[in-house]
Short mmCIF file of C-alpha atoms in Angstrom, two decimals:
data_model
loop_
_atom_site.label_atom_id
_atom_site.label_comp_id
_atom_site.label_asym_id
_atom_site.label_seq_id
_atom_site.Cartn_x
_atom_site.Cartn_y
_atom_site.Cartn_z
CA MET A 1 -30.18 -23.50 -5.50
CA ARG A 2 -31.88 -25.30 -8.27
CA ARG A 3 -29.31 -27.86 -9.99
CA LYS A 4 -29.46 -27.25 -14.51
CA PHE A 5 -28.94 -30.48 -16.58
CA THR A 6 -27.82 -31.07 -19.80
CA SER A 7 -30.25 -33.07 -22.41
CA ALA A 8 -27.50 -35.59 -21.76
CA GLN A 9 -27.62 -36.19 -18.47
CA LEU A 10 -31.21 -35.70 -18.52
CA ILE A 11 -31.38 -38.72 -20.26
CA ILE A 12 -28.80 -40.42 -17.99
CA LEU A 13 -30.66 -40.12 -15.30
CA LEU A 14 -34.23 -41.41 -16.92
CA LEU A 15 -31.74 -44.71 -17.48
CA ILE A 16 -30.74 -44.69 -13.88
CA SER A 17 -34.34 -44.43 -12.50
CA LEU A 18 -34.73 -48.09 -14.77
CA PHE A 19 -32.12 -50.44 -12.75
CA CYS A 20 -32.66 -51.96 -9.36
CA ILE A 21 -30.31 -55.40 -9.00
CA ASP A 22 -30.15 -56.25 -5.28
CA VAL A 23 -26.35 -56.83 -3.80
CA GLN A 24 -25.61 -57.22 -0.26
CA SER A 25 -23.14 -54.50 0.70
CA GLN A 26 -21.25 -53.64 4.18
CA SER A 27 -23.09 -51.52 6.98
CA LEU A 28 -21.52 -49.78 9.51
CA PRO A 29 -21.35 -50.59 12.93
CA ASP A 30 -23.33 -49.23 16.12
CA SER A 31 -23.07 -52.08 18.81
CA ILE A 32 -20.58 -52.30 20.92
CA GLU A 33 -18.56 -55.57 22.42
CA TYR A 34 -15.81 -55.53 25.27
CA ASN A 35 -13.27 -58.06 25.12
CA THR A 36 -10.61 -58.43 27.83
CA ALA A 37 -7.81 -60.33 29.55
CA ASP A 38 -5.42 -60.65 31.76
CA ILE A 39 -1.53 -60.12 30.52
CA ASP A 40 0.90 -60.25 33.32
CA VAL A 41 0.84 -58.74 36.94
CA GLY A 42 4.52 -56.94 37.64
CA GLU A 43 6.58 -57.34 40.66
CA THR A 44 6.73 -54.55 43.59
CA PHE A 45 8.35 -51.46 42.11
CA TYR A 46 12.21 -51.04 43.52
CA THR A 47 12.68 -47.42 44.57
CA GLY A 48 15.71 -44.85 45.18
CA TYR A 49 17.09 -41.99 45.10
CA PHE A 50 17.21 -41.59 40.88
CA THR A 51 14.55 -43.75 40.13
CA SER A 52 11.54 -42.53 40.20
CA PHE A 53 7.74 -44.79 39.52
CA SER A 54 7.06 -45.76 36.02
CA HIS A 55 7.01 -48.24 33.86
CA TRP A 56 7.27 -47.07 29.87
CA ALA A 57 6.23 -48.67 26.49
CA ILE A 58 6.36 -45.86 23.54
CA ASN A 59 4.07 -47.25 20.19
CA SER A 60 5.17 -50.50 21.74
CA PHE A 61 2.02 -52.51 20.94
CA ILE A 62 1.40 -54.03 17.43
CA GLU A 63 -0.41 -56.84 15.86
CA ASP A 64 0.96 -58.34 12.56
CA VAL A 65 -0.41 -59.22 9.53
CA ASP A 66 -1.12 -62.87 10.54
CA GLY A 67 -2.53 -61.74 13.56
CA ILE A 68 0.04 -61.99 16.21
CA LEU A 69 -0.02 -59.46 18.79
CA HIS A 70 3.20 -58.35 20.13
CA VAL A 71 3.90 -56.00 23.13
CA ALA A 72 7.17 -54.65 24.42
CA TYR A 73 7.00 -53.04 28.25
CA VAL A 74 9.56 -52.31 30.78
CA ASP A 75 8.41 -53.22 34.03
CA ASN A 76 10.97 -52.93 37.16
CA TYR A 77 13.47 -51.34 34.88
CA GLU A 78 13.52 -54.55 32.75
CA LEU A 79 12.56 -55.25 29.44
CA TYR A 80 9.81 -57.82 29.12
CA TYR A 81 8.40 -58.92 25.58
CA PHE A 82 4.42 -60.46 25.40
CA LYS A 83 3.26 -62.28 22.18
CA SER A 84 -0.21 -63.51 21.73
CA THR A 85 -1.22 -66.31 19.12
CA ASP A 86 -5.33 -66.18 19.95
CA ASP A 87 -6.01 -62.66 19.73
CA GLY A 88 -5.22 -61.60 23.11
CA GLN A 89 -6.73 -63.95 24.91
CA THR A 90 -3.64 -65.68 26.32
CA TRP A 91 -0.05 -64.48 26.61
CA GLN A 92 3.73 -65.99 26.56
CA LYS A 93 5.33 -63.43 28.79
CA GLU A 94 9.12 -63.23 28.05
CA GLN A 95 11.86 -61.40 30.21
CA ILE A 96 14.96 -60.12 27.32
CA ILE A 97 18.38 -60.58 29.09
CA THR A 98 20.16 -57.54 27.31
CA GLY A 99 23.26 -57.53 29.77
CA HIS A 100 22.36 -53.35 30.43
CA GLU A 101 19.76 -54.13 33.03
CA GLY A 102 19.61 -51.35 34.83
CA ASP A 103 17.36 -48.41 34.75
CA ILE A 104 15.67 -48.91 30.94
CA ARG A 105 13.84 -45.90 30.67
CA ASN A 106 12.31 -46.56 27.08
CA ALA A 107 11.37 -49.02 25.27
CA SER A 108 9.21 -48.88 21.44
CA LEU A 109 8.87 -52.05 19.10
CA ALA A 110 8.10 -52.77 15.46
CA LEU A 111 8.31 -55.50 13.14
CA ASP A 112 10.07 -55.55 9.87
CA LEU A 113 8.52 -56.85 6.68
CA ASN A 114 9.78 -60.51 7.84
CA GLY A 115 8.20 -60.65 10.92
CA LYS A 116 11.11 -59.93 12.70
CA VAL A 117 11.12 -58.23 16.17
CA PHE A 118 12.79 -54.94 16.80
CA ILE A 119 13.17 -53.02 19.95
CA GLY A 120 14.50 -50.18 20.66
CA LEU A 121 15.62 -49.08 24.36
CA THR A 122 17.53 -47.12 26.48
CA ALA A 123 19.16 -47.86 29.22
CA HIS A 124 21.60 -46.15 32.20
CA SER A 125 24.94 -46.81 31.74
CA LEU A 126 25.71 -46.88 35.61
CA TYR A 127 22.27 -48.28 37.26
CA ASN A 128 22.50 -51.19 38.88
CA TYR A 129 18.92 -53.06 39.37
CA SER A 130 19.84 -54.44 43.09
CA ASN A 131 21.29 -50.94 43.77
CA PRO A 132 19.80 -48.32 41.87
CA THR A 133 20.94 -45.53 44.41
CA GLY A 134 24.47 -46.51 43.17
CA ILE A 135 25.31 -43.36 41.13
CA ASN A 136 26.42 -40.19 42.11
CA PHE A 137 24.82 -36.71 41.03
CA GLY A 138 25.84 -35.50 37.26
CA GLN A 139 25.28 -39.22 36.24
CA GLU A 140 22.24 -38.82 36.22
CA PHE A 141 21.27 -38.92 32.20
CA TYR A 142 24.20 -41.11 31.35
CA TYR A 143 21.44 -43.13 28.63
CA ASP A 144 22.28 -45.55 26.35
CA LEU A 145 21.18 -46.61 22.93
CA TYR A 146 20.65 -50.55 21.84
CA CYS A 147 18.38 -52.37 19.64
CA ILE A 148 17.49 -55.77 20.37
CA ASN A 149 16.14 -57.98 17.29
CA ASN A 150 14.40 -61.73 17.42
CA LYS A 151 13.38 -63.82 14.45
CA THR A 152 14.68 -67.24 15.57
CA GLY A 153 13.92 -67.59 19.15
CA SER A 154 16.83 -65.97 20.22
CA TRP A 155 17.50 -62.30 20.61
CA ALA A 156 20.65 -60.35 19.55
CA VAL A 157 22.03 -56.75 21.35
CA GLU A 158 23.02 -54.14 18.73
CA GLN A 159 24.89 -51.23 20.61
CA VAL A 160 23.75 -48.17 18.30
CA GLU A 161 25.18 -45.64 20.44
CA LEU A 162 26.80 -45.23 24.16
CA HIS A 163 26.98 -42.05 26.31
CA SER A 164 30.30 -40.39 25.44
CA SER A 165 30.70 -37.00 27.02
CA GLY A 166 28.63 -34.52 29.26
CA ASN A 167 25.84 -35.19 31.64
CA TYR A 168 23.03 -36.16 28.84
CA GLY A 169 22.21 -38.91 26.09
CA PRO A 170 19.39 -40.28 23.72
CA ILE A 171 15.95 -41.63 25.26
CA ILE A 172 14.30 -43.40 22.55
CA GLU A 173 10.77 -42.15 20.86
CA ASN A 174 9.88 -44.07 18.74
CA ILE A 175 10.91 -47.22 15.70
CA TYR A 176 9.99 -47.42 12.27
CA VAL A 177 10.94 -50.63 9.48
CA ASP A 178 10.28 -48.66 5.98
CA SER A 179 9.58 -50.10 2.95
CA ASN A 180 13.18 -51.24 2.27
CA ASN A 181 13.09 -52.95 5.21
CA ASP A 182 15.59 -50.86 6.59
CA VAL A 183 15.53 -50.04 10.48
CA HIS A 184 14.84 -46.40 11.96
CA LEU A 185 15.24 -45.06 15.54
CA PHE A 186 13.92 -41.95 16.62
CA ALA A 187 15.97 -40.40 20.23
CA ASN A 188 15.27 -37.24 22.16
CA ARG A 189 18.47 -35.76 23.34
CA TYR A 190 17.75 -35.98 27.23
CA GLY A 191 19.97 -34.36 30.07
CA TRP A 192 20.76 -31.43 31.75
CA ASN A 193 21.45 -27.59 30.92
CA LEU A 194 19.95 -28.19 27.17
CA GLN A 195 20.37 -24.99 25.07
CA GLY A 196 18.43 -26.63 22.59
CA GLY A 197 15.77 -28.91 21.80
CA GLU A 198 17.17 -32.15 19.39
CA ALA A 199 15.62 -34.94 17.85
CA TRP A 200 18.18 -37.61 16.35
CA GLU A 201 17.73 -40.86 14.22
CA TRP A 202 20.46 -43.54 13.78
CA VAL A 203 19.21 -46.10 10.85
CA ARG A 204 19.94 -49.88 10.35
CA TYR A 205 19.81 -50.85 6.51
CA SER A 206 18.60 -54.59 5.85
CA SER A 207 21.81 -54.93 3.05
CA SER A 208 24.30 -54.58 5.74
CA ASP A 209 22.75 -55.32 9.01
CA THR A 210 24.69 -51.64 10.37
CA TRP A 211 23.33 -48.79 12.00
CA SER A 212 24.45 -45.40 10.50
CA PRO A 213 26.12 -43.00 12.21
CA ARG A 214 23.81 -40.61 14.40
CA SER A 215 21.57 -37.48 12.13
CA THR A 216 19.87 -34.27 13.38
CA ILE A 217 16.63 -34.56 12.57
CA VAL A 218 15.83 -31.08 13.31
CA GLU A 219 17.58 -28.66 16.82
CA PHE A 220 15.73 -25.71 17.50
CA THR A 221 17.57 -22.46 19.18
CA ASP A 222 15.29 -19.67 18.67
CA ALA A 223 14.62 -19.51 22.21
CA GLY A 224 15.98 -19.54 25.65
CA ILE A 225 13.62 -21.95 26.92
CA ASP A 226 13.53 -24.01 24.38
CA ARG A 227 15.86 -27.11 25.82
CA GLY A 228 13.59 -30.75 24.72
CA ILE A 229 11.30 -32.10 22.89
CA TYR A 230 8.45 -33.58 24.76
CA ASP A 231 8.91 -37.75 24.91
CA LYS A 232 6.32 -38.49 22.37
CA TYR A 233 7.71 -38.99 18.66
CA ILE A 234 4.19 -39.73 16.51
CA ILE A 235 5.95 -41.09 13.28
CA LEU A 236 3.45 -40.79 10.10
CA ALA A 237 3.87 -42.77 6.44
CA ASP A 238 1.95 -42.89 3.34
CA SER A 239 1.78 -45.21 0.90
CA SER A 240 4.64 -43.61 -1.39
CA GLY A 241 6.89 -44.43 2.17
CA LYS A 242 7.04 -40.53 2.42
CA LEU A 243 7.25 -39.87 6.34
CA CYS A 244 5.87 -36.87 9.04
CA LEU A 245 7.36 -36.80 12.42
CA ILE A 246 4.57 -35.29 14.63
CA ALA A 247 5.95 -34.19 18.34
CA ALA A 248 6.21 -30.90 20.70
CA ARG A 249 8.10 -28.36 21.98
CA ASN A 250 8.08 -25.97 24.49
CA LYS A 251 9.50 -22.18 23.96
CA SER A 252 9.65 -19.12 25.96
CA ASP A 253 5.81 -18.56 24.82
CA GLY A 254 4.41 -21.67 25.39
CA PRO A 255 4.54 -24.92 24.13
CA LYS A 256 3.70 -25.63 20.56
CA LEU A 257 3.53 -29.10 18.49
CA PHE A 258 5.06 -29.22 14.79
CA TYR A 259 6.09 -31.64 12.24
CA LEU A 260 8.69 -32.19 9.89
CA LEU A 261 8.01 -34.30 6.15
CA ASN A 262 10.74 -36.81 4.91
CA ASN A 263 10.25 -37.26 1.14
CA GLY A 264 13.41 -39.58 0.67
CA SER A 265 15.84 -37.14 0.58
CA GLY A 266 16.46 -35.83 4.09
CA TRP A 267 14.22 -34.19 6.56
CA GLY A 268 12.80 -30.83 5.70
CA SER A 269 12.51 -27.71 8.46
CA PRO A 270 10.03 -28.14 10.91
CA VAL A 271 6.71 -26.53 10.74
CA GLN A 272 4.35 -25.18 13.25
CA LEU A 273 1.34 -26.58 13.53
CA SER A 274 -0.57 -25.20 16.64
CA ASP A 275 0.32 -22.16 18.57
CA ASN A 276 -0.76 -23.47 21.98
CA ILE A 277 -0.84 -27.10 23.19
CA ALA A 278 -1.74 -28.64 26.43
CA VAL A 279 1.21 -30.75 26.57
CA ALA A 280 1.36 -34.07 28.35
CA TRP A 281 1.65 -37.86 27.57
CA ASN A 282 -1.45 -38.44 25.96
CA ARG A 283 -2.75 -34.83 25.31
CA TYR A 284 -1.67 -35.11 21.37
CA ASP A 285 -2.32 -38.20 19.05
CA ALA A 286 -2.20 -38.63 15.38
CA VAL A 287 -3.47 -41.24 13.03
CA LEU A 288 -3.51 -42.50 9.15
CA ASP A 289 -6.98 -43.96 7.86
CA PRO A 290 -6.86 -46.44 5.02
CA ASP A 291 -6.73 -43.96 2.79
CA TYR A 292 -3.52 -42.34 3.41
CA ASN A 293 -5.60 -38.95 5.44
CA SER A 294 -3.63 -38.02 8.36
CA TYR A 295 -5.27 -36.81 11.37
CA VAL A 296 -3.67 -34.80 14.07
CA VAL A 297 -5.46 -34.32 16.93
CA TYR A 298 -4.38 -32.07 19.86
CA PHE A 299 -5.47 -30.27 23.35
CA TYR A 300 -5.54 -26.36 23.18
CA ASN A 301 -5.96 -24.02 25.77
CA ASN A 302 -8.33 -21.62 25.48
CA SER A 303 -8.87 -18.45 26.86
CA SER A 304 -10.60 -19.72 29.97
CA ASN A 305 -7.37 -21.82 30.37
CA LEU A 306 -9.32 -25.17 29.80
CA PRO A 307 -8.49 -27.55 26.76
CA GLU A 308 -10.44 -27.40 23.83
CA LEU A 309 -9.97 -30.84 21.36
CA ARG A 310 -9.02 -29.34 17.48
CA VAL A 311 -7.91 -31.47 14.37
CA SER A 312 -5.84 -31.11 11.43
CA LYS A 313 -6.85 -33.16 8.55
CA ASN A 314 -3.58 -33.62 5.99
CA LEU A 315 -1.54 -31.44 8.08
CA GLY A 316 -3.71 -28.64 7.19
CA THR A 317 -5.81 -25.77 9.48
CA PRO A 318 -7.04 -26.97 12.92
CA GLN A 319 -10.29 -27.04 13.42
CA ASN A 320 -12.47 -27.04 16.56
CA ALA A 321 -13.88 -30.41 17.06
CA ASN A 322 -17.51 -31.21 18.62
CA ILE A 323 -16.98 -34.02 21.58
CA ASN A 324 -20.68 -32.71 23.39
CA LEU A 325 -18.85 -32.76 26.45
CA PRO A 326 -21.67 -31.76 29.75
CA ALA A 327 -20.85 -28.44 30.75
CA THR A 328 -19.59 -29.76 33.98
CA ASP A 329 -16.69 -31.80 31.90
CA THR A 330 -13.21 -30.90 30.93
CA LEU A 331 -10.90 -33.11 28.99
CA ASN A 332 -7.82 -34.90 30.31
CA TYR A 333 -6.01 -36.81 27.84
CA PHE A 334 -7.38 -39.14 25.05
CA THR A 335 -5.36 -41.97 22.54
CA LEU A 336 -6.86 -42.51 18.88
CA HIS A 337 -7.34 -44.74 16.44
CA CYS A 338 -8.54 -45.35 12.76
CA THR A 339 -10.16 -48.67 11.82
CA SER A 340 -10.47 -50.43 8.68
CA GLN A 341 -13.91 -49.62 8.38
CA LYS A 342 -12.33 -45.45 8.44
CA ILE A 343 -13.99 -45.30 11.55
CA LEU A 344 -12.24 -42.93 14.02
CA THR A 345 -12.02 -44.03 17.66
CA MET A 346 -11.11 -42.29 20.94
CA TYR A 347 -10.71 -43.36 24.56
CA LEU A 348 -11.19 -39.94 26.40
CA TRP A 349 -10.69 -39.08 30.09
CA THR A 350 -13.06 -36.46 30.98
CA LYS A 351 -12.37 -34.67 34.56
CA ASN A 352 -14.86 -33.32 36.83
CA ILE A 353 -15.44 -34.98 40.41
CA ILE A 354 -14.49 -37.91 39.60
CA THR A 355 -12.36 -39.02 36.73
CA LYS A 356 -14.49 -40.89 33.83
CA LEU A 357 -13.18 -42.70 30.90
CA HIS A 358 -15.63 -42.34 27.74
CA VAL A 359 -15.18 -44.13 24.38
CA THR A 360 -16.04 -42.06 21.12
CA PHE A 361 -16.24 -42.52 17.36
CA SER A 362 -16.01 -40.17 14.58
CA TYR A 363 -15.63 -40.55 10.55
CA ASP A 364 -14.02 -36.75 9.78
CA GLY A 365 -12.32 -35.94 13.35
CA LEU A 366 -14.43 -33.32 13.79
CA ASN A 367 -17.80 -34.51 14.72
CA TRP A 368 -17.52 -37.08 16.96
CA THR A 369 -20.42 -39.04 19.08
CA ASP A 370 -21.87 -38.23 22.47
CA PRO A 371 -18.92 -39.44 24.97
CA ILE A 372 -20.09 -43.45 25.75
CA GLU A 373 -18.61 -43.71 29.58
CA ILE A 374 -16.59 -47.29 29.62
CA PRO A 375 -18.49 -49.79 31.82
CA ASP A 376 -17.03 -49.84 35.96
CA ASN A 377 -15.59 -53.51 35.60
CA LEU A 378 -13.90 -53.04 32.14
CA LYS A 379 -12.30 -49.35 32.59
CA ASN A 380 -9.05 -51.03 33.62
CA TYR A 381 -8.74 -51.80 30.30
CA PHE A 382 -8.72 -48.74 28.25
CA GLY A 383 -7.16 -45.69 28.10
CA GLY A 384 -3.76 -46.59 27.58
CA LEU A 385 -1.40 -47.93 24.73
CA MET A 386 -3.16 -48.25 21.86
CA VAL A 387 -2.53 -50.95 18.89
CA ARG A 388 -0.85 -49.86 15.47
CA THR A 389 -1.54 -50.36 11.93
CA ASP A 390 0.90 -51.57 9.73
CA THR A 391 0.75 -48.77 6.72
CA ARG A 392 3.74 -50.29 4.72
CA GLN A 393 1.16 -53.08 3.98
CA ASP A 394 -2.08 -51.39 4.05
CA TYR A 395 -2.63 -53.55 7.11
CA PHE A 396 -5.37 -51.50 9.18
CA ILE A 397 -7.71 -54.17 11.47
CA SER A 398 -11.07 -53.63 12.34
CA ARG A 399 -10.85 -53.27 15.64
CA THR A 400 -9.51 -51.27 18.84
CA LYS A 401 -7.18 -53.08 20.81
CA GLN A 402 -5.39 -51.48 23.93
CA ILE A 403 -2.68 -52.48 26.33
CA VAL A 404 -2.69 -50.38 30.12
CA ALA A 405 -0.90 -50.50 32.90
CA VAL A 406 -2.39 -50.19 36.09
CA ALA A 407 0.11 -49.01 38.64
CA GLY A 408 -0.44 -50.33 42.53
CA ASN A 409 -1.24 -48.37 45.46
CA ARG A 410 1.14 -45.37 45.88
CA ALA A 411 0.64 -44.74 49.64
CA SER A 412 3.38 -46.64 50.35
CA GLN A 413 6.80 -47.84 49.12
CA PRO A 414 8.06 -50.04 46.97
CA TYR A 415 5.30 -49.60 44.49
CA GLY A 416 3.34 -52.20 43.04
CA PRO A 417 2.72 -54.70 42.03
CA ASP A 418 1.68 -52.89 38.53
CA THR A 419 -0.79 -55.36 36.16
CA LEU A 420 -0.96 -55.22 32.53
CA PHE A 421 -4.13 -56.10 31.13
CA TYR A 422 -5.84 -56.51 27.40
CA GLY A 423 -8.66 -54.95 25.85
CA ASP A 424 -10.53 -54.06 22.51
CA ILE A 425 -13.62 -53.04 21.51
CA LYS A 426 -15.61 -54.90 18.20
CA LEU A 427 -18.01 -52.56 16.76
CA GLU A 428 -20.56 -55.15 15.40
CA PRO A 429 -20.93 -54.22 11.60
CA LEU A 430 -25.14 -54.08 11.70
CA THR A 431 -26.65 -50.63 11.52
CA SER A 432 -24.54 -47.58 11.94
CA VAL A 433 -22.91 -45.94 14.23
CA ASN A 434 -23.66 -42.88 12.58
CA THR A 435 -26.74 -42.39 13.97
CA LEU A 436 -24.23 -41.71 17.80
CA LEU A 437 -23.32 -38.27 15.66
CA TYR A 438 -26.51 -36.88 15.33
CA LEU A 439 -30.04 -37.61 13.83
CA PRO A 440 -30.79 -35.82 10.77
CA ASN A 441 -34.20 -33.71 10.02
CA ASN A 442 -33.60 -33.91 6.52
CA TYR A 443 -32.38 -36.42 3.65
CA SER A 444 -29.58 -35.47 1.89
CA LEU A 445 -26.44 -36.73 -0.43
CA HIS A 446 -23.10 -35.80 -0.02
CA GLN A 447 -20.72 -35.10 -2.45
CA ASN A 448 -18.73 -38.18 -2.67
CA TYR A 449 -14.75 -37.96 -0.94
CA PRO A 450 -12.02 -37.64 -2.31
CA ASN A 451 -13.04 -36.42 -5.78
CA PRO A 452 -11.65 -37.20 -7.98
CA PHE A 453 -10.60 -40.69 -6.46
CA ASN A 454 -8.11 -43.20 -7.53
CA PRO A 455 -9.63 -46.37 -6.53
CA ALA A 456 -11.91 -45.56 -3.35
CA THR A 457 -14.25 -42.62 -2.34
CA ILE A 458 -16.78 -42.61 0.70
CA ILE A 459 -20.39 -41.75 -0.67
CA SER A 460 -22.42 -39.94 2.47
CA PHE A 461 -26.08 -39.54 3.12
CA SER A 462 -28.44 -39.03 5.57
CA LEU A 463 -32.18 -40.02 6.60
CA PRO A 464 -34.29 -38.14 8.87
CA GLU A 465 -36.92 -41.22 9.12
CA LEU A 466 -36.50 -45.55 8.88
CA SER A 467 -36.39 -45.88 4.71
CA TYR A 468 -35.51 -48.68 1.68
CA VAL A 469 -33.09 -47.37 0.28
CA GLU A 470 -31.08 -47.33 -2.96
CA LEU A 471 -27.45 -46.27 -3.55
CA LYS A 472 -26.49 -47.11 -6.96
CA VAL A 473 -23.60 -46.27 -9.37
CA TYR A 474 -23.87 -46.03 -12.77
CA ASN A 475 -21.54 -44.73 -15.91
CA ILE A 476 -21.96 -42.34 -18.39
CA LEU A 477 -24.04 -43.91 -20.30
CA GLY A 478 -26.59 -45.03 -17.69
CA ILE A 479 -25.04 -48.06 -17.18
CA GLU A 480 -25.21 -49.28 -13.55
CA VAL A 481 -22.22 -50.50 -12.22
CA THR A 482 -23.24 -51.60 -8.52
CA THR A 483 -25.44 -51.41 -5.96
CA VAL A 484 -23.94 -50.13 -2.99
CA VAL A 485 -27.12 -50.36 -0.59
CA ASN A 486 -30.48 -52.26 -1.26
CA ARG A 487 -32.25 -52.49 2.16
CA GLU A 488 -34.05 -50.63 4.87
CA LEU A 489 -31.89 -48.12 6.91
CA SER A 490 -32.95 -46.57 10.17
CA GLN A 491 -32.90 -42.54 10.77
CA GLY A 492 -29.46 -41.90 10.70
CA ASN A 493 -25.83 -40.24 8.87
CA TYR A 494 -24.40 -43.18 6.70
CA ASN A 495 -20.94 -43.69 4.74
CA TYR A 496 -20.04 -46.57 2.62
CA ASN A 497 -17.00 -46.98 0.79
CA PHE A 498 -17.22 -47.24 -2.96
CA ASP A 499 -14.00 -48.88 -5.03
CA GLY A 500 -13.40 -48.25 -8.38
CA SER A 501 -10.68 -50.45 -9.04
CA SER A 502 -11.76 -52.27 -11.47
CA LEU A 503 -13.22 -49.08 -13.45
CA SER A 504 -11.79 -47.19 -15.85
CA SER A 505 -11.00 -43.77 -15.68
CA GLY A 506 -14.39 -41.68 -16.37
CA VAL A 507 -17.27 -39.99 -15.07
CA TYR A 508 -19.72 -41.71 -13.03
CA PHE A 509 -22.93 -40.77 -11.47
CA TYR A 510 -24.40 -42.42 -7.78
CA THR A 511 -27.81 -41.88 -7.05
CA LEU A 512 -30.09 -42.38 -3.42
CA LYS A 513 -33.46 -43.02 -3.93
CA THR A 514 -36.04 -43.77 -1.27
CA ASN A 515 -39.93 -43.71 -1.19
CA ASN A 516 -40.04 -39.95 -0.60
CA PHE A 517 -36.31 -38.79 -2.23
CA ASN A 518 -34.61 -39.17 -4.99
CA GLN A 519 -31.22 -37.11 -5.97
CA THR A 520 -28.71 -38.23 -7.83
CA LYS A 521 -24.77 -36.93 -7.84
CA LYS A 522 -21.30 -37.10 -9.94
CA MET A 523 -18.20 -38.48 -9.29
CA ILE A 524 -14.57 -38.58 -11.24
CA LEU A 525 -12.49 -41.46 -11.06
CA LEU A 526 -8.68 -40.24 -12.25
CA ARG A 527 -6.27 -42.76 -12.85
#
């Protein structure tokens, strides 16, 4: 349907066509640069009746606002800390002596607002590193919870909760430092014959450096088989400090994905996000973008029991995502990241005859580029633990960085050695990664998102051919505010960020002009 304009709008459109000021703007990436480095070659794994082949790190890789990389990692049931000050090319290794180096099961790392490192960990109170089989039946789940911290060079050990009674204990699932600099530990009740899935929380108050008693975030008792919450808690925090916890539970009719919200006054009731989920490590993930939109991505088992990718934006109704897999491929697992340019990046394992690792990109979580296979000599570096973003300080990095643990030969015992790798993908800001999504056949200018906005919004458009493009923004009087694009662009789909921080509230117009196309749309800035 053709849009009708008022007389005032027609005058504004006439004025818009008169302005042509060239301003360089940031374009979107389409070339990929790989960077890799070895971090550490681990020890041979010890094995015993109550031990298992594993090395654990939960949300334990972060880049701070000074560009320093931090990793907490459990190797051979001992805790190590690695730091890099040269963008991942070299790493300093430090074994952390906690006094409880038996079975360190999980570790999770965070930094406070002053750069102090906090690592929450789960340790078995009866395990002995030199004799891993020295416990009896009925003692398998005597897990204790600790938190260690370091700012000055020496680590301080803080006891959070010791195993008391019963064959169960807390398993650390995440650690988060809020905008008040209070540290939150999240743990799963883990043990034998659990009758309900429980998620727990402890808070370390920065004003007193003391831990609160344990509080129960949620306890599920609505299904007899509902005995656990799976070992992956994702914490998202928006700009106002409101927290969202995302996890998966097991019910008698299958596993479910759920979330809980905390607006500062306590945790609300759990909300089921999916009625079906393929639950395992790296079968669901969630991120925030720089505008604090949340993306929850998970595998859904369809009627043929094959996993499909589904996405929930801002905790809305999940929708099927398109990643254009070949018919011979099925999904296996993935990890998710969002860059400072609002590009969602997903490392995706696909499985047919041979498992393959790919990377794919998206701007909306629904439409993904065709999977790009990672070169054989780089596969060891990708698909593992992905860097987190410090949303408290609006700190989003431009690159996708990962830590990967590669196991030794499992055919013989003891296992190992295992090796720790670092790798990142850098997207070169030259032309457009959008051309990987699909090649449009028509010109189009899309409505900006979000709209209304404060203070930034995304303006998107499509080009069916090589074109010289002008994208300009005008105020209600037809006076040019800025030139967003003034250059030749190839066929493709483009997203550009418009920042209205310096503007007052009101109605603005943006116009896309090429040799063969001219269109204007309205957007509203509300403060």
